[in-house]
Each structure stands twice: as structure tokens, then as C-alpha cells.
Amino acid sequence: MSAQIVTFSVNRLTRTLTVSPQASLLGVLRNDLELNSPKYGCGLGECGACTVLVDGVAARACVIPAAGVVGREITTLEGLGSLAALHPVQQAFIEEQAAQCGYCLSGMIMMTTALLARMPDPTEDEIRRELSGNLCRCGTHLEIVNAVLRAAELTRQARAKDPWP
């Protein structure tokens, strides 16, 4: 099969690339665009290490063909905030020390961002259910849940200060 040209937005920048029809979104993000926050974990879409946002919805980049995101907005951890202005979810994960090895961290943060966009005030049970598909092998589950609760609080505070999106 021949290569194809795809155009999509990544972290608010329009990108046009020539990709193999078999190329996954994860492969393109990491290898072609040098965005290393989404990780290769299982390659089956089951562990959550590769989670990104596609049009604001959490998605597993390892199982999405790059050609399947033409015209869509992809957001990776690199596109959430900056060192000068962290996203509330990033800030909360730092405050709650919700990382040990950090391999699952990007996926957890992206899943949390999608969760809070849909459900601004989740319960602990809702958080656990939502993140159950993102695996953490280090045992920082309690810190991660606390970070999501803190992120919800920080997000509400930010919206109260500036209610316009």
C-alpha cells in the first residue's frame, strides 16, 4: 500500500504528514512529531498509557490509525499547559504527588482531563470507575484519586475566576 497524506491538529497546530496506511496515531505522535508523553504500553488499547484527547474525548492512540484522525483536534500532555501556567490537572497531580515511575502519568492526566470536562464534580467511586482502564503498576492509586479530586477543585476555582471558556 502506498503512503497517504493526512492533516490534523495536534496541540492547536495544524500538521500535514505523509504516513503509511498502517501507521498508528501513537507512532506518528511519538516518531514523526516527537511528542513523547503518550507511551507505548500494551499496543492493544487496554492499559491507557497512550491516552490522548481526540476532539476532547479520551482515546487510545495505539489503536487509532493516523488516517482516522484527519481533520480532528488531538491533544497530548504537551498541549495541556506550560511550565509557566500548568493546567489544573497537572497542578493537582504535582500537589498530590501522584506519580512514582511516571509511565502511566500522561494517560492518567489525559483521562482525568476528559473526565472533568464531562463531570466537573465526580465522586471517588466515579473517579475509580473512570480510571479503571488506566493501569498503574506502582501502586499510586490513592494519590491519583486524590489528585483527581484536587484537580476538580482547582478547575472549579479557575472557572469561578474566569467563567468564559
PDB file of C-alpha atoms in Angstrom, residues 11 14 23 26 31 44 54-55 57 72 75 77-78 80-81 88 101 126 129 137 142 144 146 155 159 164-165:
ATOM      1  CA  ASN A  11      -1.947  20.744  20.403  1.00  0.00           C
ATOM      2  CA  THR A  14      -2.176  22.043  12.089  1.00  0.00           C
ATOM      3  CA  ALA A  23       0.659   3.938  10.974  1.00  0.00           C
ATOM      4  CA  LEU A  26       0.704   6.844  18.659  1.00  0.00           C
ATOM      5  CA  ASN A  31       8.112   9.134  15.956  1.00  0.00           C
ATOM      6  CA  LEU A  44      -3.944  -3.165  22.356  1.00  0.00           C
ATOM      7  CA  VAL A  54      -9.375  13.418  20.217  1.00  0.00           C
ATOM      8  CA  ASP A  55     -11.777  16.336  19.932  1.00  0.00           C
ATOM      9  CA  VAL A  57     -12.614  12.780  24.238  1.00  0.00           C
ATOM     10  CA  ARG A  72      -9.614  16.339  14.102  1.00  0.00           C
ATOM     11  CA  THR A  75      -4.319  16.995  22.473  1.00  0.00           C
ATOM     12  CA  LEU A  77       0.036  16.219  27.664  1.00  0.00           C
ATOM     13  CA  GLU A  78       2.380  18.674  25.939  1.00  0.00           C
ATOM     14  CA  LEU A  80      -2.420  20.997  28.204  1.00  0.00           C
ATOM     15  CA  GLY A  81      -0.341  23.597  29.972  1.00  0.00           C
ATOM     16  CA  PRO A  88      -5.245  22.465  36.856  1.00  0.00           C
ATOM     17  CA  CYS A 101       7.637   5.768  37.989  1.00  0.00           C
ATOM     18  CA  GLU A 126     -16.904   7.735  39.685  1.00  0.00           C
ATOM     19  CA  ARG A 129     -14.640   3.664  37.640  1.00  0.00           C
ATOM     20  CA  ARG A 137       1.768  -0.791  38.300  1.00  0.00           C
ATOM     21  CA  LEU A 142      -4.731   6.571  46.293  1.00  0.00           C
ATOM     22  CA  ILE A 144      -4.098   9.505  41.796  1.00  0.00           C
ATOM     23  CA  ASN A 146      -6.705  12.388  45.500  1.00  0.00           C
ATOM     24  CA  THR A 155     -10.845  23.514  37.903  1.00  0.00           C
ATOM     25  CA  ARG A 159     -13.875  28.657  36.306  1.00  0.00           C
ATOM     26  CA  TRP A 164     -15.670  32.234  29.961  1.00  0.00           C
ATOM     27  CA  PRO A 165     -14.077  29.289  28.143  1.00  0.00           C
TER      28      PRO A 165
END
